[in-house]
PDB file of C-alpha atoms in Angstrom:
ATOM      1  CA  MET A   2      60.273 155.699 139.804  1.00  0.00           C
ATOM      2  CA  GLU A   3      59.940 157.342 136.384  1.00  0.00           C
ATOM      3  CA  THR A   4      59.657 154.971 133.409  1.00  0.00           C
ATOM      4  CA  LEU A   5      61.649 155.585 130.225  1.00  0.00           C
ATOM      5  CA  GLU A   6      58.444 156.587 128.408  1.00  0.00           C
ATOM      6  CA  GLU A   7      57.558 159.091 131.139  1.00  0.00           C
ATOM      7  CA  LYS A   8      61.104 160.468 131.050  1.00  0.00           C
ATOM      8  CA  ILE A   9      60.948 160.905 127.260  1.00  0.00           C
ATOM      9  CA  GLN A  10      57.534 162.619 127.515  1.00  0.00           C
ATOM     10  CA  ARG A  11      58.871 164.955 130.200  1.00  0.00           C
ATOM     11  CA  VAL A  12      61.935 166.091 128.274  1.00  0.00           C
ATOM     12  CA  THR A  13      60.263 166.411 124.858  1.00  0.00           C
ATOM     13  CA  LYS A  14      57.508 168.686 126.197  1.00  0.00           C
ATOM     14  CA  GLU A  15      59.849 171.208 127.800  1.00  0.00           C
ATOM     15  CA  LYS A  16      59.520 174.718 126.395  1.00  0.00           C
ATOM     16  CA  VAL A  17      61.570 175.804 123.374  1.00  0.00           C
ATOM     17  CA  ALA A  18      62.827 179.344 123.966  1.00  0.00           C
ATOM     18  CA  ILE A  19      65.346 181.185 121.786  1.00  0.00           C
ATOM     19  CA  LYS A  20      67.470 183.772 123.599  1.00  0.00           C
ATOM     20  CA  PRO A  21      69.920 186.422 122.318  1.00  0.00           C
ATOM     21  CA  TYR A  22      73.577 185.361 122.243  1.00  0.00           C
ATOM     22  CA  ASN A  23      75.173 185.251 125.692  1.00  0.00           C
ATOM     23  CA  SER A  24      78.926 185.821 125.974  1.00  0.00           C
ATOM     24  CA  MET A  25      78.940 183.415 128.959  1.00  0.00           C
ATOM     25  CA  TRP A  26      78.155 180.403 126.731  1.00  0.00           C
ATOM     26  CA  PRO A  27      81.817 179.682 125.827  1.00  0.00           C
ATOM     27  CA  LEU A  28      82.693 179.813 129.548  1.00  0.00           C
ATOM     28  CA  MET A  29      79.839 177.433 130.382  1.00  0.00           C
ATOM     29  CA  PHE A  30      81.265 175.029 127.803  1.00  0.00           C
ATOM     30  CA  LYS A  31      84.773 175.328 129.244  1.00  0.00           C
ATOM     31  CA  GLU A  32      83.553 174.759 132.817  1.00  0.00           C
ATOM     32  CA  GLU A  33      81.541 171.668 131.874  1.00  0.00           C
ATOM     33  CA  LYS A  34      84.462 170.307 129.850  1.00  0.00           C
ATOM     34  CA  GLY A  35      86.636 170.630 132.957  1.00  0.00           C
ATOM     35  CA  HIS A  36      83.962 168.955 135.074  1.00  0.00           C
ATOM     36  CA  LEU A  37      83.709 165.991 132.711  1.00  0.00           C
ATOM     37  CA  LEU A  38      87.474 165.561 132.427  1.00  0.00           C
ATOM     38  CA  SER A  39      87.906 165.644 136.200  1.00  0.00           C
ATOM     39  CA  ASN A  40      84.971 163.333 137.030  1.00  0.00           C
ATOM     40  CA  LEU A  41      85.087 160.624 134.374  1.00  0.00           C
ATOM     41  CA  PRO A  42      87.436 157.633 134.064  1.00  0.00           C
ATOM     42  CA  ASN A  43      90.906 158.380 132.656  1.00  0.00           C
ATOM     43  CA  GLY A  44      91.554 157.259 129.105  1.00  0.00           C
ATOM     44  CA  LEU A  45      87.902 157.212 128.066  1.00  0.00           C
ATOM     45  CA  ILE A  46      87.522 160.750 126.655  1.00  0.00           C
ATOM     46  CA  ASN A  47      89.562 161.685 123.585  1.00  0.00           C
ATOM     47  CA  ARG A  48      88.213 165.171 122.769  1.00  0.00           C
ATOM     48  CA  ILE A  49      85.383 167.523 123.700  1.00  0.00           C
ATOM     49  CA  LYS A  50      83.983 170.099 121.254  1.00  0.00           C
ATOM     50  CA  HIS A  51      81.418 172.886 121.546  1.00  0.00           C
ATOM     51  CA  PHE A  52      78.916 172.884 118.682  1.00  0.00           C
ATOM     52  CA  GLY A  53      75.456 174.165 117.911  1.00  0.00           C
ATOM     53  CA  SER A  54      74.170 177.708 118.018  1.00  0.00           C
ATOM     54  CA  THR A  55      75.690 178.583 121.403  1.00  0.00           C
ATOM     55  CA  ALA A  56      79.107 178.031 119.773  1.00  0.00           C
ATOM     56  CA  VAL A  57      78.442 180.693 117.105  1.00  0.00           C
ATOM     57  CA  PRO A  58      79.265 184.197 118.401  1.00  0.00           C
ATOM     58  CA  GLY A  59      76.302 186.534 118.042  1.00  0.00           C
ATOM     59  CA  LEU A  60      73.753 183.828 117.162  1.00  0.00           C
ATOM     60  CA  SER A  61      70.516 183.596 119.130  1.00  0.00           C
ATOM     61  CA  ALA A  62      69.914 180.109 120.494  1.00  0.00           C
ATOM     62  CA  LYS A  63      68.202 177.912 123.001  1.00  0.00           C
ATOM     63  CA  PRO A  64      70.438 178.649 126.022  1.00  0.00           C
ATOM     64  CA  ILE A  65      71.725 175.067 126.130  1.00  0.00           C
ATOM     65  CA  ILE A  66      75.382 174.269 125.503  1.00  0.00           C
ATOM     66  CA  ASP A  67      75.773 171.426 122.976  1.00  0.00           C
ATOM     67  CA  MET A  68      78.876 169.335 123.559  1.00  0.00           C
ATOM     68  CA  LEU A  69      80.300 166.596 121.356  1.00  0.00           C
ATOM     69  CA  VAL A  70      82.426 164.183 123.375  1.00  0.00           C
ATOM     70  CA  GLU A  71      84.521 161.556 121.630  1.00  0.00           C
ATOM     71  CA  VAL A  72      84.788 158.467 123.823  1.00  0.00           C
ATOM     72  CA  ALA A  73      87.052 155.462 123.322  1.00  0.00           C
ATOM     73  CA  SER A  74      84.199 153.041 124.031  1.00  0.00           C
ATOM     74  CA  LEU A  75      80.434 153.497 124.075  1.00  0.00           C
ATOM     75  CA  GLU A  76      80.090 150.270 126.041  1.00  0.00           C
ATOM     76  CA  LYS A  77      82.296 151.697 128.817  1.00  0.00           C
ATOM     77  CA  THR A  78      80.352 154.948 128.563  1.00  0.00           C
ATOM     78  CA  ARG A  79      77.087 153.102 129.218  1.00  0.00           C
ATOM     79  CA  ASN A  80      78.545 151.045 132.069  1.00  0.00           C
ATOM     80  CA  LYS A  81      80.820 153.598 133.762  1.00  0.00           C
ATOM     81  CA  VAL A  82      79.969 157.155 132.689  1.00  0.00           C
ATOM     82  CA  ALA A  83      76.164 156.959 132.742  1.00  0.00           C
ATOM     83  CA  PRO A  84      76.006 155.908 136.423  1.00  0.00           C
ATOM     84  CA  ILE A  85      78.441 158.672 137.444  1.00  0.00           C
ATOM     85  CA  LEU A  86      76.550 161.438 135.634  1.00  0.00           C
ATOM     86  CA  GLU A  87      73.097 160.133 136.602  1.00  0.00           C
ATOM     87  CA  SER A  88      74.195 160.194 140.259  1.00  0.00           C
ATOM     88  CA  GLN A  89      75.004 163.897 139.720  1.00  0.00           C
ATOM     89  CA  GLY A  90      71.484 164.574 138.411  1.00  0.00           C
ATOM     90  CA  TYR A  91      72.001 164.360 134.646  1.00  0.00           C
ATOM     91  CA  ASP A  92      69.248 162.789 132.540  1.00  0.00           C
ATOM     92  CA  TYR A  93      70.685 159.915 130.480  1.00  0.00           C
ATOM     93  CA  PHE A  94      69.384 158.404 127.255  1.00  0.00           C
ATOM     94  CA  TRP A  95      70.774 155.675 125.019  1.00  0.00           C
ATOM     95  CA  ARG A  96      69.712 157.419 121.836  1.00  0.00           C
ATOM     96  CA  PRO A  97      69.524 156.380 118.168  1.00  0.00           C
ATOM     97  CA  THR A  98      71.298 158.568 115.620  1.00  0.00           C
ATOM     98  CA  TRP A  99      68.711 157.969 112.886  1.00  0.00           C
ATOM     99  CA  GLY A 100      65.312 158.304 114.519  1.00  0.00           C
ATOM    100  CA  ASP A 101      63.257 155.506 116.037  1.00  0.00           C
ATOM    101  CA  ASP A 102      65.578 152.755 117.264  1.00  0.00           C
ATOM    102  CA  THR A 103      67.862 152.882 114.229  1.00  0.00           C
ATOM    103  CA  PRO A 104      71.564 152.337 114.999  1.00  0.00           C
ATOM    104  CA  PRO A 105      74.115 153.573 115.627  1.00  0.00           C
ATOM    105  CA  PHE A 106      73.202 154.501 119.190  1.00  0.00           C
ATOM    106  CA  TYR A 107      75.050 156.965 121.380  1.00  0.00           C
ATOM    107  CA  ALA A 108      74.965 158.255 124.959  1.00  0.00           C
ATOM    108  CA  TRP A 109      73.124 161.552 125.441  1.00  0.00           C
ATOM    109  CA  PHE A 110      72.943 163.510 128.686  1.00  0.00           C
ATOM    110  CA  ILE A 111      70.982 166.554 129.793  1.00  0.00           C
ATOM    111  CA  LYS A 112      72.517 168.668 132.550  1.00  0.00           C
ATOM    112  CA  ARG A 113      70.272 171.069 134.469  1.00  0.00           C
ATOM    113  CA  ASP A 114      70.817 173.981 136.816  1.00  0.00           C
ATOM    114  CA  VAL A 115      69.557 174.105 140.421  1.00  0.00           C
ATOM    115  CA  HIS A 116      66.123 175.185 139.144  1.00  0.00           C
ATOM    116  CA  GLY A 117      65.815 172.170 136.821  1.00  0.00           C
ATOM    117  CA  VAL A 118      66.400 174.212 133.648  1.00  0.00           C
ATOM    118  CA  ARG A 119      68.488 172.595 130.902  1.00  0.00           C
ATOM    119  CA  THR A 120      71.989 174.009 130.609  1.00  0.00           C
ATOM    120  CA  HIS A 121      73.895 171.393 128.577  1.00  0.00           C
ATOM    121  CA  HIS A 122      73.294 168.607 126.065  1.00  0.00           C
ATOM    122  CA  ILE A 123      76.210 166.182 126.048  1.00  0.00           C
ATOM    123  CA  HIS A 124      76.492 163.841 123.066  1.00  0.00           C
ATOM    124  CA  MET A 125      78.988 161.013 123.657  1.00  0.00           C
ATOM    125  CA  ILE A 126      80.029 159.163 120.528  1.00  0.00           C
ATOM    126  CA  GLU A 127      82.910 157.165 119.142  1.00  0.00           C
ATOM    127  CA  ASN A 128      85.049 158.307 116.237  1.00  0.00           C
ATOM    128  CA  GLY A 129      84.485 156.628 112.888  1.00  0.00           C
ATOM    129  CA  ALA A 130      82.222 156.381 109.867  1.00  0.00           C
ATOM    130  CA  SER A 131      79.128 155.389 111.882  1.00  0.00           C
ATOM    131  CA  PHE A 132      79.159 158.748 113.631  1.00  0.00           C
ATOM    132  CA  VAL A 133      80.195 161.053 110.783  1.00  0.00           C
ATOM    133  CA  GLU A 134      76.836 162.886 110.928  1.00  0.00           C
ATOM    134  CA  HIS A 135      77.674 163.974 114.473  1.00  0.00           C
ATOM    135  CA  TRP A 136      81.145 165.218 113.497  1.00  0.00           C
ATOM    136  CA  ASP A 137      79.635 167.094 110.527  1.00  0.00           C
ATOM    137  CA  ARG A 138      77.907 169.327 113.081  1.00  0.00           C
ATOM    138  CA  LEU A 139      81.282 170.964 113.668  1.00  0.00           C
ATOM    139  CA  LEU A 140      81.448 171.873 109.957  1.00  0.00           C
ATOM    140  CA  PHE A 141      77.944 173.378 110.172  1.00  0.00           C
ATOM    141  CA  LYS A 142      79.017 175.473 113.167  1.00  0.00           C
ATOM    142  CA  ASP A 143      82.241 176.624 111.478  1.00  0.00           C
ATOM    143  CA  TYR A 144      80.337 177.556 108.325  1.00  0.00           C
ATOM    144  CA  LEU A 145      77.849 179.675 110.306  1.00  0.00           C
ATOM    145  CA  ILE A 146      80.733 181.472 112.015  1.00  0.00           C
ATOM    146  CA  GLU A 147      82.329 182.282 108.650  1.00  0.00           C
ATOM    147  CA  HIS A 148      79.041 183.165 106.921  1.00  0.00           C
ATOM    148  CA  PRO A 149      76.995 185.613 109.044  1.00  0.00           C
ATOM    149  CA  GLU A 150      74.254 185.871 106.400  1.00  0.00           C
ATOM    150  CA  THR A 151      73.613 182.120 106.694  1.00  0.00           C
ATOM    151  CA  ALA A 152      73.700 182.391 110.494  1.00  0.00           C
ATOM    152  CA  LYS A 153      71.067 185.149 110.317  1.00  0.00           C
ATOM    153  CA  GLU A 154      68.865 182.982 108.089  1.00  0.00           C
ATOM    154  CA  TYR A 155      69.202 180.152 110.617  1.00  0.00           C
ATOM    155  CA  LYS A 156      68.319 182.505 113.496  1.00  0.00           C
ATOM    156  CA  ASP A 157      65.174 183.656 111.685  1.00  0.00           C
ATOM    157  CA  ILE A 158      64.116 180.044 111.062  1.00  0.00           C
ATOM    158  CA  LYS A 159      64.676 179.120 114.708  1.00  0.00           C
ATOM    159  CA  LEU A 160      62.712 182.117 115.998  1.00  0.00           C
ATOM    160  CA  SER A 161      59.780 181.291 113.735  1.00  0.00           C
ATOM    161  CA  LEU A 162      59.820 177.600 114.688  1.00  0.00           C
ATOM    162  CA  SER A 163      60.165 178.299 118.403  1.00  0.00           C
ATOM    163  CA  ASN A 164      56.971 180.357 118.215  1.00  0.00           C
ATOM    164  CA  ARG A 165      55.150 177.598 116.323  1.00  0.00           C
ATOM    165  CA  PHE A 166      56.413 174.672 118.427  1.00  0.00           C
ATOM    166  CA  GLN A 167      56.894 176.182 121.890  1.00  0.00           C
ATOM    167  CA  ASN A 168      56.113 172.952 123.733  1.00  0.00           C
ATOM    168  CA  ASP A 169      57.114 170.403 121.115  1.00  0.00           C
ATOM    169  CA  ARG A 170      60.884 169.964 120.971  1.00  0.00           C
ATOM    170  CA  ILE A 171      60.605 167.090 118.491  1.00  0.00           C
ATOM    171  CA  ALA A 172      58.619 169.114 115.928  1.00  0.00           C
ATOM    172  CA  TYR A 173      60.941 172.103 116.440  1.00  0.00           C
ATOM    173  CA  THR A 174      64.024 169.968 115.786  1.00  0.00           C
ATOM    174  CA  LYS A 175      62.538 168.104 112.807  1.00  0.00           C
ATOM    175  CA  SER A 176      61.473 171.372 111.204  1.00  0.00           C
ATOM    176  CA  LYS A 177      65.077 172.658 111.221  1.00  0.00           C
ATOM    177  CA  THR A 178      66.458 169.485 109.662  1.00  0.00           C
ATOM    178  CA  GLU A 179      66.193 170.416 105.963  1.00  0.00           C
ATOM    179  CA  PHE A 180      68.051 173.708 106.490  1.00  0.00           C
ATOM    180  CA  ILE A 181      70.751 172.052 108.614  1.00  0.00           C
ATOM    181  CA  GLN A 182      71.271 169.229 106.106  1.00  0.00           C
ATOM    182  CA  ARG A 183      71.460 171.643 103.166  1.00  0.00           C
ATOM    183  CA  VAL A 184      73.948 173.966 104.884  1.00  0.00           C
ATOM    184  CA  THR A 185      75.983 171.028 106.194  1.00  0.00           C
ATOM    185  CA  GLN A 186      76.365 169.726 102.635  1.00  0.00           C
ATOM    186  CA  ILE A 187      77.471 173.198 101.495  1.00  0.00           C
ATOM    187  CA  ALA A 188      79.927 173.316 104.426  1.00  0.00           C
ATOM    188  CA  LYS A 189      81.357 169.893 103.567  1.00  0.00           C
ATOM    189  CA  GLU A 190      82.030 171.069 100.016  1.00  0.00           C
ATOM    190  CA  TYR A 191      83.361 174.431 101.240  1.00  0.00           C
ATOM    191  CA  TYR A 192      85.829 172.739 103.615  1.00  0.00           C
ATOM    192  CA  GLY A 193      86.744 169.965 101.157  1.00  0.00           C
ATOM    193  CA  LYS A 194      85.121 167.204 103.234  1.00  0.00           C
ATOM    194  CA  ALA A 195      82.464 166.102 100.710  1.00  0.00           C
TER     195      ALA A 195
END
């Protein structure tokens, strides 16, 4: 049986590959949303949103659908949802929002296709101030949609980083952080959420 450390090593060393925009990505989101709503306990899920680069028409991205799922209870998510999705082959992590073991924690799932390739990242969080950074990702996405020049800048950064950190997902993600934080702050001001 795989230990948590082995599982983390396995998923963080998977290749980072940026692909041109695929018009099937919104459909993949919609299908997975339907799957989650039909398979998970009633009353637990409040809303499901598509975010990240695959949610921005025309933007190149890792071909992985990022989903933000608001749950009524993270405790119920850990006890009821995690076993259901793990039994269907999803990887599950109880993940810190702020780096190494710093709360708040949330439930994170990786869904794969029949070949073991990642297709979805599912972030399950509660609503509220503790998780505002997660909800701000929707503002970042909306801003990229409305500002194609910023989306192009982001694409160029991602392509460069994916070449530098092909087998280091952690370094790839950390290297994008400054740009994402800067644009998110601009988006919050732009949308009157600052």
